[in-house]
Coordinates of C-alpha atoms and ligand atoms in Angstrom, one line a residue:
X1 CA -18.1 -3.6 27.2
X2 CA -14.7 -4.6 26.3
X3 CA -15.8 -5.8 22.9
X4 CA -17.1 -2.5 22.0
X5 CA -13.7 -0.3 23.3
X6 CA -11.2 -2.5 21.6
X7 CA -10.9 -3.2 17.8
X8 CA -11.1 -6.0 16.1
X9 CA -7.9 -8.0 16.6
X10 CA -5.5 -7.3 13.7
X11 CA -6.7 -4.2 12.9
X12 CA -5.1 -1.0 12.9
X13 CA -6.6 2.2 13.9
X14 CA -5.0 5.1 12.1
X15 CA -4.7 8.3 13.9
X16 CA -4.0 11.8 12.5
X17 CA -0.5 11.1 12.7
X18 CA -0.5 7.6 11.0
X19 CA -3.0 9.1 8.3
X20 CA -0.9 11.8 7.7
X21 CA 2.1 9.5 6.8
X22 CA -0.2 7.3 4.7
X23 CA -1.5 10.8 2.5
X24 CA 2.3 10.8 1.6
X25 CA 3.0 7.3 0.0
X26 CA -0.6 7.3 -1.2
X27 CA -0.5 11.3 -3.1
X28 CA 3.2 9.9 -3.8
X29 CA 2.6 6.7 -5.5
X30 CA -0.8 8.4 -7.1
X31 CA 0.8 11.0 -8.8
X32 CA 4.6 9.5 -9.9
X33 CA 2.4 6.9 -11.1
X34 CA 0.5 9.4 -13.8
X35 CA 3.5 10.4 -14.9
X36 CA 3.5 6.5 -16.6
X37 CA 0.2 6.9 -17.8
X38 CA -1.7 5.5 -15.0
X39 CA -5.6 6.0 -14.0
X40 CA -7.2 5.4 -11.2
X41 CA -9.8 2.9 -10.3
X42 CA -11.7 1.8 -7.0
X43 CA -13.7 -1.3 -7.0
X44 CA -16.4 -3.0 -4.7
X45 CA -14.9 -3.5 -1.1
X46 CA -16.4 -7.2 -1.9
X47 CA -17.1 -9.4 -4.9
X48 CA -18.6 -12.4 -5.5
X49 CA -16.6 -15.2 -3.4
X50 CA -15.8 -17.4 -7.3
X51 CA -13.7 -14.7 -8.1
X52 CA -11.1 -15.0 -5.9
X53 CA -11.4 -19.0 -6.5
X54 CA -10.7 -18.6 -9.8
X55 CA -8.1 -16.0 -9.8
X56 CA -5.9 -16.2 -6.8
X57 CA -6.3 -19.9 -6.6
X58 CA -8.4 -22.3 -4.7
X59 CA -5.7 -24.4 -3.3
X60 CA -4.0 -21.0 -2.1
X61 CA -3.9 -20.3 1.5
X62 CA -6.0 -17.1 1.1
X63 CA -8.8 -18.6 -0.6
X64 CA -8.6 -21.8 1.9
X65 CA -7.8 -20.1 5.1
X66 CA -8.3 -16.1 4.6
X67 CA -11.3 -14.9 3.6
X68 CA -14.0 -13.1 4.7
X69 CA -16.4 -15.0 3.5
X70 CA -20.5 -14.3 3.9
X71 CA -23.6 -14.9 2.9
X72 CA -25.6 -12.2 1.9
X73 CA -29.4 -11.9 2.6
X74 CA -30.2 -13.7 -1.0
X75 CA -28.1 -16.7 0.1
X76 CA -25.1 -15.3 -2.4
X77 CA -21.7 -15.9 -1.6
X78 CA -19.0 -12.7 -1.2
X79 CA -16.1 -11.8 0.1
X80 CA -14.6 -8.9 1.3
X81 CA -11.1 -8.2 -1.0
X82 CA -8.2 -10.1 -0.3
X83 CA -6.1 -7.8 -2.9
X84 CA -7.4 -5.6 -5.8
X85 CA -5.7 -7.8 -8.7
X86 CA -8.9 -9.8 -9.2
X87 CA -11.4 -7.3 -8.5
X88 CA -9.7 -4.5 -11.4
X89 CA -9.2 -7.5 -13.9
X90 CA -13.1 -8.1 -13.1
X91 CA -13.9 -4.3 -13.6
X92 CA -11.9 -3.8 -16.3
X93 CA -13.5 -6.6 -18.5
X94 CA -17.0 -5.7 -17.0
X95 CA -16.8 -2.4 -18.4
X96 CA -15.0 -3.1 -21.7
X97 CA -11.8 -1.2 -20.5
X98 CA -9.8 -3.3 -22.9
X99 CA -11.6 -2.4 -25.5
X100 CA -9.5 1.3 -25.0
X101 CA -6.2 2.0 -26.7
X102 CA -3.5 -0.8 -25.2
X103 CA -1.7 -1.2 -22.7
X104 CA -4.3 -0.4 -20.4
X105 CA -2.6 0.8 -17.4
X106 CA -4.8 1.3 -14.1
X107 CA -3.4 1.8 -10.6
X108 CA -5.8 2.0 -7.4
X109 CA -5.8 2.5 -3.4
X110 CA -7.4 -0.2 -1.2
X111 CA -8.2 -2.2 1.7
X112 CA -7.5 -5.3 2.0
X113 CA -8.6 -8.6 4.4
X114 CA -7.0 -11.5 5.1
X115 CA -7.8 -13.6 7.7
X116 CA -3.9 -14.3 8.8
X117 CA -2.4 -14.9 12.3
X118 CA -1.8 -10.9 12.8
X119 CA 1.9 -10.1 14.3
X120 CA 3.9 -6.9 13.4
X121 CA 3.7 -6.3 9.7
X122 CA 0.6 -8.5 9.4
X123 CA -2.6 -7.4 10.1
X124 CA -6.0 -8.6 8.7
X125 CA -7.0 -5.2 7.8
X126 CA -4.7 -3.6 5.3
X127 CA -4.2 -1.1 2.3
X128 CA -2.1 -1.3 -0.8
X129 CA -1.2 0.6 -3.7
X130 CA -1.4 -1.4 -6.8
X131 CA -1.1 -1.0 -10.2
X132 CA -1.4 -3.0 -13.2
X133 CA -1.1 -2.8 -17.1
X134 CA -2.7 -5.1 -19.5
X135 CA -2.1 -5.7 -23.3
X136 CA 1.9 -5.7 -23.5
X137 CA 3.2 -8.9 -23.3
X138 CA 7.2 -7.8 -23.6
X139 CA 10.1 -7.6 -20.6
X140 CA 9.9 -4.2 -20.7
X141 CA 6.3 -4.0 -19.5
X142 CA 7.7 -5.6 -16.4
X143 CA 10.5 -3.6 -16.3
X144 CA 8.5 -0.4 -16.7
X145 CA 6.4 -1.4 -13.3
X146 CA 9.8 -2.5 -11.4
X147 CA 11.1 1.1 -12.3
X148 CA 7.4 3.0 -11.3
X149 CA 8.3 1.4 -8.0
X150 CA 11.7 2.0 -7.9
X151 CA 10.4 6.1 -8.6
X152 CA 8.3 5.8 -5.9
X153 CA 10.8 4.5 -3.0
X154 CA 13.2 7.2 -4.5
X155 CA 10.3 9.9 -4.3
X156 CA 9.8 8.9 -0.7
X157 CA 13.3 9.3 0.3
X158 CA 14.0 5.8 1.1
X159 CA 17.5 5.4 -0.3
X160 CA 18.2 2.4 -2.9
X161 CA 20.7 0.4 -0.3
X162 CA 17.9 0.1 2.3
X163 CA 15.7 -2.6 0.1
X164 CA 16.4 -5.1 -2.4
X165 CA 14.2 -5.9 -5.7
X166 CA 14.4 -9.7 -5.8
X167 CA 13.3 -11.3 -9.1
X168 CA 12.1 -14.7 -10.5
X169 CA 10.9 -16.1 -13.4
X170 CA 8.1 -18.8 -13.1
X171 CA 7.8 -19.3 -16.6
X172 CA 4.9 -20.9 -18.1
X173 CA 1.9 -23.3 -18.0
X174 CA 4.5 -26.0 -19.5
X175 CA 7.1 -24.8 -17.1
X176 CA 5.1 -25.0 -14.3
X177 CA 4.3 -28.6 -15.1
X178 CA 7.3 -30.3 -15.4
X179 CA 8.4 -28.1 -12.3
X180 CA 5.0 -28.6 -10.5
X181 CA 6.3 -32.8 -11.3
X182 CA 9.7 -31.8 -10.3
X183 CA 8.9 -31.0 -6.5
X184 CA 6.2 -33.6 -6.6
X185 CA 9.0 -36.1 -7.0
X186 CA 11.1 -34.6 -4.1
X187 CA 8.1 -33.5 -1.7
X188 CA 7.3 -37.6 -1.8
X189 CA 10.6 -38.2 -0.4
X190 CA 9.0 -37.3 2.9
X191 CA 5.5 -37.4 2.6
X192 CA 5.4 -38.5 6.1
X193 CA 6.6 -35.7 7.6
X194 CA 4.8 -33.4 6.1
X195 CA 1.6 -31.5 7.4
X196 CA -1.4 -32.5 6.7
X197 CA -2.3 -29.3 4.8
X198 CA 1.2 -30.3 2.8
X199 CA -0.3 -33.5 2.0
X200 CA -3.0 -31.9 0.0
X201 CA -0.6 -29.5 -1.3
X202 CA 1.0 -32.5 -3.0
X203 CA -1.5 -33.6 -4.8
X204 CA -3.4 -30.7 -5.6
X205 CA -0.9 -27.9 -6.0
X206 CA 2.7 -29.1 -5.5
X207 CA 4.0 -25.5 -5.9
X208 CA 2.5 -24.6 -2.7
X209 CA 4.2 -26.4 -0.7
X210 CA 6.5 -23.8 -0.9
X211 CA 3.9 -21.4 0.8
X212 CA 4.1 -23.6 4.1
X213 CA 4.7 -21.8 7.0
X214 CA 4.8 -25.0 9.2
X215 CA 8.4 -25.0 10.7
X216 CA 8.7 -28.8 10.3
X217 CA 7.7 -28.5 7.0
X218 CA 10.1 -25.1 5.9
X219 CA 13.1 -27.6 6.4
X220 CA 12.5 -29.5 3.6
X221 CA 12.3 -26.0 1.1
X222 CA 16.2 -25.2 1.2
X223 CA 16.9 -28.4 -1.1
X224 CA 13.7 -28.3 -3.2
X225 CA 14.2 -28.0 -6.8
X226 CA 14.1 -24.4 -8.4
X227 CA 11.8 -23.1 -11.0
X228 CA 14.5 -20.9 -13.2
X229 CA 16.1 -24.2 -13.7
X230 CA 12.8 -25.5 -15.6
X231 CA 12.1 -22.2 -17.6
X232 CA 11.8 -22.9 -21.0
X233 CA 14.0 -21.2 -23.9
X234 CA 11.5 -18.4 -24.6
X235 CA 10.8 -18.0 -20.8
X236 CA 14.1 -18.5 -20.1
X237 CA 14.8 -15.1 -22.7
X238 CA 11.7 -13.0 -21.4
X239 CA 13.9 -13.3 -18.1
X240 CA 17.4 -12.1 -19.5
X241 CA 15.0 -9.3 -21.4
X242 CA 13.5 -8.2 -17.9
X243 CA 17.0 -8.0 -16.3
X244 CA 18.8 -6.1 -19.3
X245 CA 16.0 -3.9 -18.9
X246 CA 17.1 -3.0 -15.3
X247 CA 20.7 -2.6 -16.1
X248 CA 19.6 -0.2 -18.3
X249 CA 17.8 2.0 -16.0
X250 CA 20.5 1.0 -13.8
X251 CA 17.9 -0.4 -11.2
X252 CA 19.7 -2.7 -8.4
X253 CA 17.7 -6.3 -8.4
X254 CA 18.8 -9.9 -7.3
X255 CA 17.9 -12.9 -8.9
X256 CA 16.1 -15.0 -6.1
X257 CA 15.1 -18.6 -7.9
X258 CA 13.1 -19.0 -4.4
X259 CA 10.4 -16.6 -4.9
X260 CA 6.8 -18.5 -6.2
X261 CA 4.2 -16.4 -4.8
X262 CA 1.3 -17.2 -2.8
X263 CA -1.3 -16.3 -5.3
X264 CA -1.6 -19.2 -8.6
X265 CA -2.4 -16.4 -11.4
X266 CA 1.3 -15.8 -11.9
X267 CA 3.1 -16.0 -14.8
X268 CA 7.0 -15.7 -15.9
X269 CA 8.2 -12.5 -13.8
X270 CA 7.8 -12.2 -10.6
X271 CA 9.1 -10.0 -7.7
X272 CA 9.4 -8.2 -4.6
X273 CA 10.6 -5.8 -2.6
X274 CA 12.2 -6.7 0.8
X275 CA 13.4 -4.4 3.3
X276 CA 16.2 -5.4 5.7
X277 CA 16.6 -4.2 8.9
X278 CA 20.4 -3.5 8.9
X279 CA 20.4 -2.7 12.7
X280 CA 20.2 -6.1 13.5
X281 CA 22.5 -8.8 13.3
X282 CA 22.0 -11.1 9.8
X283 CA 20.5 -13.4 12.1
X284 CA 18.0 -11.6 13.2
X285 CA 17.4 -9.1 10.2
X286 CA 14.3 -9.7 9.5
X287 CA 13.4 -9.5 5.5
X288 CA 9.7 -7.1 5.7
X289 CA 7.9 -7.9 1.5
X290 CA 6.2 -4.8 1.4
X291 CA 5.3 -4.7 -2.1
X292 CA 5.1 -7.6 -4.6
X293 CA 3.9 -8.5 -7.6
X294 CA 4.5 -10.0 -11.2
X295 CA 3.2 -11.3 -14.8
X296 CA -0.1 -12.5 -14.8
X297 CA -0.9 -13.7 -18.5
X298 CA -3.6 -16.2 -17.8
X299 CA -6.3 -14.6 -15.5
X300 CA -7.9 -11.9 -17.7
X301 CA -9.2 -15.1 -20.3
X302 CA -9.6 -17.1 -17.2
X303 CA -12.0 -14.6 -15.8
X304 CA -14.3 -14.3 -18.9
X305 CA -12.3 -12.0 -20.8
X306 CA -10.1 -11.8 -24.0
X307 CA -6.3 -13.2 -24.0
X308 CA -5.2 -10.5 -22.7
X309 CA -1.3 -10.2 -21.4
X310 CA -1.4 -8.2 -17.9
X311 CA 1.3 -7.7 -15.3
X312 CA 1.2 -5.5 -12.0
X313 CA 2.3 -5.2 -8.5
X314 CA 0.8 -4.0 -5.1
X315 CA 2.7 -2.5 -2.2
X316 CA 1.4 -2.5 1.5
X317 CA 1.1 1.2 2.7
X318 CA 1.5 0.1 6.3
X319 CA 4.8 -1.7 5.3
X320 CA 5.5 1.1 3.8
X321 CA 5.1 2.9 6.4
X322 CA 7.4 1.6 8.3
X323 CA 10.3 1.0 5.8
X324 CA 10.2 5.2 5.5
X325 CA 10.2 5.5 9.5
X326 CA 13.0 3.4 9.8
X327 CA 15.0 4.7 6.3
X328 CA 13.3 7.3 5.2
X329 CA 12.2 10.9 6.5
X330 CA 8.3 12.0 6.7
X331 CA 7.8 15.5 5.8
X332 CA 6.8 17.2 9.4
X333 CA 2.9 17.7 9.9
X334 CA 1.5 21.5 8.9
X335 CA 1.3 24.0 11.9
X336 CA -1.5 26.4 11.5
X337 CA -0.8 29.9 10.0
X338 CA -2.2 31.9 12.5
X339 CA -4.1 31.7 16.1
X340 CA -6.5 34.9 16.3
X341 CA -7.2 35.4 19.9
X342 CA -10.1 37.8 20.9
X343 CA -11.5 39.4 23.5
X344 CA -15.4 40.0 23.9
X345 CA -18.1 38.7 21.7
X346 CA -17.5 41.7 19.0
X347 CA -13.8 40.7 18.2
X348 CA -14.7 37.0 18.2
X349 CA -17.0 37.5 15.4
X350 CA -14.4 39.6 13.8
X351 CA -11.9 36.4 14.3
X352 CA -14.6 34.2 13.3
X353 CA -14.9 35.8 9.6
X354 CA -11.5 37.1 9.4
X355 CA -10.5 33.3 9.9
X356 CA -13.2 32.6 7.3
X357 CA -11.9 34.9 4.6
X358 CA -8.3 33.4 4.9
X359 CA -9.4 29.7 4.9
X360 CA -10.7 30.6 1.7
X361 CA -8.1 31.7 -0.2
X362 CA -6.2 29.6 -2.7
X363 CA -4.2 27.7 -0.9
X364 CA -6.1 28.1 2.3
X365 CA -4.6 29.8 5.0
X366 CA -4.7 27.6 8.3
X367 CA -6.0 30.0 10.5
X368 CA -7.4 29.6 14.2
X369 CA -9.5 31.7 16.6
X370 CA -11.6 30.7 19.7
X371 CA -14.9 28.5 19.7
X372 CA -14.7 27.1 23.0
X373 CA -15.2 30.6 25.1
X374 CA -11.6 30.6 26.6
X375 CA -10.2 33.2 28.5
X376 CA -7.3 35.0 26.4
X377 CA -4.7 34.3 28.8
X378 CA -5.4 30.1 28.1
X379 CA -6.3 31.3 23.8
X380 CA -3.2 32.3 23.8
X381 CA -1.6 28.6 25.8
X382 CA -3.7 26.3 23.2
X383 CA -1.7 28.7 20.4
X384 CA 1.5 27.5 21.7
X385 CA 0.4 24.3 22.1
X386 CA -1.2 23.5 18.7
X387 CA 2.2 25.4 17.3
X388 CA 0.6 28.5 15.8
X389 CA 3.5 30.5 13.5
X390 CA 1.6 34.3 14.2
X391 CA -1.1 35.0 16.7
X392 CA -2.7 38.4 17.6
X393 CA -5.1 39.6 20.2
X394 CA -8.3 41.5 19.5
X395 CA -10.7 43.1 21.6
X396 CA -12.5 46.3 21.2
X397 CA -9.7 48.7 21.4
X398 CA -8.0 46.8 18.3
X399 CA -11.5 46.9 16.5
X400 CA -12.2 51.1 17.6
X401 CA -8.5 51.6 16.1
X402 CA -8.0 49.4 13.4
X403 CA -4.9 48.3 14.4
X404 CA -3.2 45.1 16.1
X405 CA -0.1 43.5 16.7
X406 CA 1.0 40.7 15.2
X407 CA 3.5 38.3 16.9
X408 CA 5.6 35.9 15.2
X409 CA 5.8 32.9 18.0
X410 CA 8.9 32.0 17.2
X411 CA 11.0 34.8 17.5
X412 CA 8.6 36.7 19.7
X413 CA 8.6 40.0 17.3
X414 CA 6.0 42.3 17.3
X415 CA 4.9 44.2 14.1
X416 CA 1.5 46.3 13.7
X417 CA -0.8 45.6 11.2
X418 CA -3.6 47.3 9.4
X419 CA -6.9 45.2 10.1
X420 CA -8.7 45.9 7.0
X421 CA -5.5 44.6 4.9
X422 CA -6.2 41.1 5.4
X423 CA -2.5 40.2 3.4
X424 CA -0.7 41.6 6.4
X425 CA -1.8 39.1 8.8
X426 CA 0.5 36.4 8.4
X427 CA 4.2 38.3 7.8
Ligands
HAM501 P1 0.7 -9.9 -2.1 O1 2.1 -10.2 -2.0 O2 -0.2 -10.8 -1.5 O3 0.4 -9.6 -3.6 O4 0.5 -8.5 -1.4 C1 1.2 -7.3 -1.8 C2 1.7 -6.6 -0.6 O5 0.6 -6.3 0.3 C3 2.7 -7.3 0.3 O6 4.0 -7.2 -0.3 C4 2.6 -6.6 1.6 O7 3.4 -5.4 1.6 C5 1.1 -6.3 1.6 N1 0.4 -7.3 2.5 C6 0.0 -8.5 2.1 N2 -0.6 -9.1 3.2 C7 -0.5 -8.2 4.2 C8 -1.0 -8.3 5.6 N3 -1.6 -9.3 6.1 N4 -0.7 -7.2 6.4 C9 -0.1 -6.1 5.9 N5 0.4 -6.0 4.6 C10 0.1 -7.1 3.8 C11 -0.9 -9.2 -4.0 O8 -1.8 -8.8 -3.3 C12 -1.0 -9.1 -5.5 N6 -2.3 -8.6 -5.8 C13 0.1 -8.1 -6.1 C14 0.0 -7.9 -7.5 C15 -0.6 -6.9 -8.2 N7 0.4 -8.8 -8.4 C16 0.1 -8.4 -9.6 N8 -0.5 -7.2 -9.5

């Protein structure tokens, strides 16, 4: 029984109060992000298993130890979505989107799954907002997403000293190389105390090591070479274009040579956005990502498609969530309008269409009457309750005269009002 009552673990029920927060970032991030020339897209809540292989990485730790993974009745391998950067990159060359006017620019709203250890922050069911341009291959492509995110933080009220933008530069294939041989060289140093999943690292994909969330193996990080010191010169001058583009807008970042990502389709930029709780000591402050992304010039060619540049970045809405809870302020839910309390079947039908007629209007009225057979004197308790701004009582006198009275709950005055001049009803 108590398989069926409980949810699976790390996932999140959202109730009416947590969906109402997420409708805020999510309308918030949707709409500054038209203002950039954004569109929306929603892709298949799983794809074919090789295309997260291929894109996020095989030696990653999502691909090795966070999928969903299935078979599906004809024997064919999917997965559900670990993040939507594959799966629009593999809609958008499905359906020819490149061949449209460039950049491309295409933002969406998803769940994600990851099969991670869940603690707070971390779940294995999530949702992010992402969005990603392709077919611009300049700093100010990446600068132009940094400063969409920056808009929507401001939007949300959460003020600019509450989070830091850190940025990286990864450089290159070549880059990666000599870097990739760089830590190779140190890592070996002391192969023996790595992990075993290290030891694979090193020989399949050096620059994971850095992923490692092995304690033992997290001390051997704070002396590891850094990639910015093996950008090459035109990397190396994408980078100085991508932070003269933020002075510009006069956007706060850091440079933080220790950010690699966990996915393998990045390229040159890369970033996130870290929260720090300030209450705590610097000890304790803990550092909350919730949004991340970067420059991925490789993936839409190795995907099937044309060389095509793209960049993007995705922020977690529950992260979110909390970074505005603890900084920011959420707009208080809606109270409804007006609680029409009735006495006698002939009046409830009266309340039944009045309620009808102003639900209907442009913008709806939230208006409430009884369909649960109450007596007035507890109609008139559940319009307290649910917060009601008027409420009226109508019975058959009300309906023989025409007339009612109209109470304003808040300051308890009374005003008649004209029942066949619906506009009167709500002050
Ligand atoms: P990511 O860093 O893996 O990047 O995820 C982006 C954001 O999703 C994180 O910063 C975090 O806020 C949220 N997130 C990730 N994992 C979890 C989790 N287990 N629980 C809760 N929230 C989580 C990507 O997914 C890339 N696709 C971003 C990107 C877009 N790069 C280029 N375009």
């Amino acid at each position: 029984m108590t398989l069926i009552t409980k949810a699976p673990r790390g996932t999140l029920d959202k109730l009416p109060s947590d969906t109402l927060k997420c409708r805020v970032i999510e309308e918030n991030a949707l709409n500054t992000a038209v203002a950039y020339g954004y569109r929306e897209i929603r892709t298949p809540v799983f794809e074919h298993t090789e295309l997260f292989k291929r894109s996020v990485g095989d030696t990653t730790d999502i691909v090795q130890k966070e999928m969903y993974t299935f078979d599906d009745k004809k024997g064919r391998s999917l997965t559900l979505k670990p993040e939507g950067t594959a799966c629009v990159a593999r809609a958008a060359i499905e359906n020819g989107l490149f061949n449209e006017a460039l950049p491309l620019k295409l933002c969406y709203i998803t769940n994600c799954y990851r099969y991670e250890a869940p603690q707070s922050g971390r779940y294995r069911e999530f949702s992010q907002f992402g969005a990603e341009v392709y077919g611009a291959d300049t700093p100010l492509c990446d600068v132009e997403l940094i400063a969409l995110a920056h808009n929507i933080f401001e939007k949300l009220g959460i003020p600019a000293n509450a989070y830091t933008i850190e940025i990286n530069s990864i450089g290159c294939p070549e880059c990666r190389r000599l870097y990739q041989d760089a830590l190779k060289k140190y890592y070996e140093g002391f192969k023996d105390k790595l992990c075993g999943d290290c030891h694979e690292r090193l020989e399949r994909n050096p620059m994971r090591l850095l992923d490692c969330k092995n304690p033992h193996c997290g001390e051997f990080k704070s002396n590891a070479p850094v990639i910015l010191d093996y950008n090459c010169s035109s990397c190396a001058e994408f980078f100085t274009g991508v932070k003269a583009g933020l002075d510009a807008l006069s956007i706060p970042y850091k440079v933080n040579a220790r950010i690699v990502r966990g996915l393998d389709y990045y390229t040159n930029t890369v970033f996130e956005f870290i929260y720090r709780d300030s209450s705590k000591s610097t000890d304790e402050s803990f550092g909350l990502v919730f949004g991340a992304g970067g420059r991925y010039n490789g993936l839409i060619k190795e995907l099937g498609g044309s060389d095509t540049a793209a960049s993007g970045f995705a922020l977690g809405i529950e992260r979110l969530t909390t970074v505005i809870d603890k900084t920011g302020v959420f707009p208080l839910p809606q109270k409804p309008d007006i609680y029409i309390a009735t006495i006698g079947e002939r009046a409830a039908i009266f309340a039944l269409k009045t309620a009808q007629e102003l639900r209907r209007r442009e913008p709806s009225i939230w208006a409430e009457c009884d369909i649960v057979g109450r007596s007035v004197k507890a109609q008139m308790r559940f319009a307290d309750k649910i917060g009601a701004r008027f409420s009226m009582v109508i019975g058959d006198n009300e309906l023989d005269n025409g007339t009612a009275v109209l109470k304003n709950m808040a300051t308890k005055e009374n005003k008649e009002i004209d029942l066949s001049n619906i506009d009167s009803f709500i002050g």
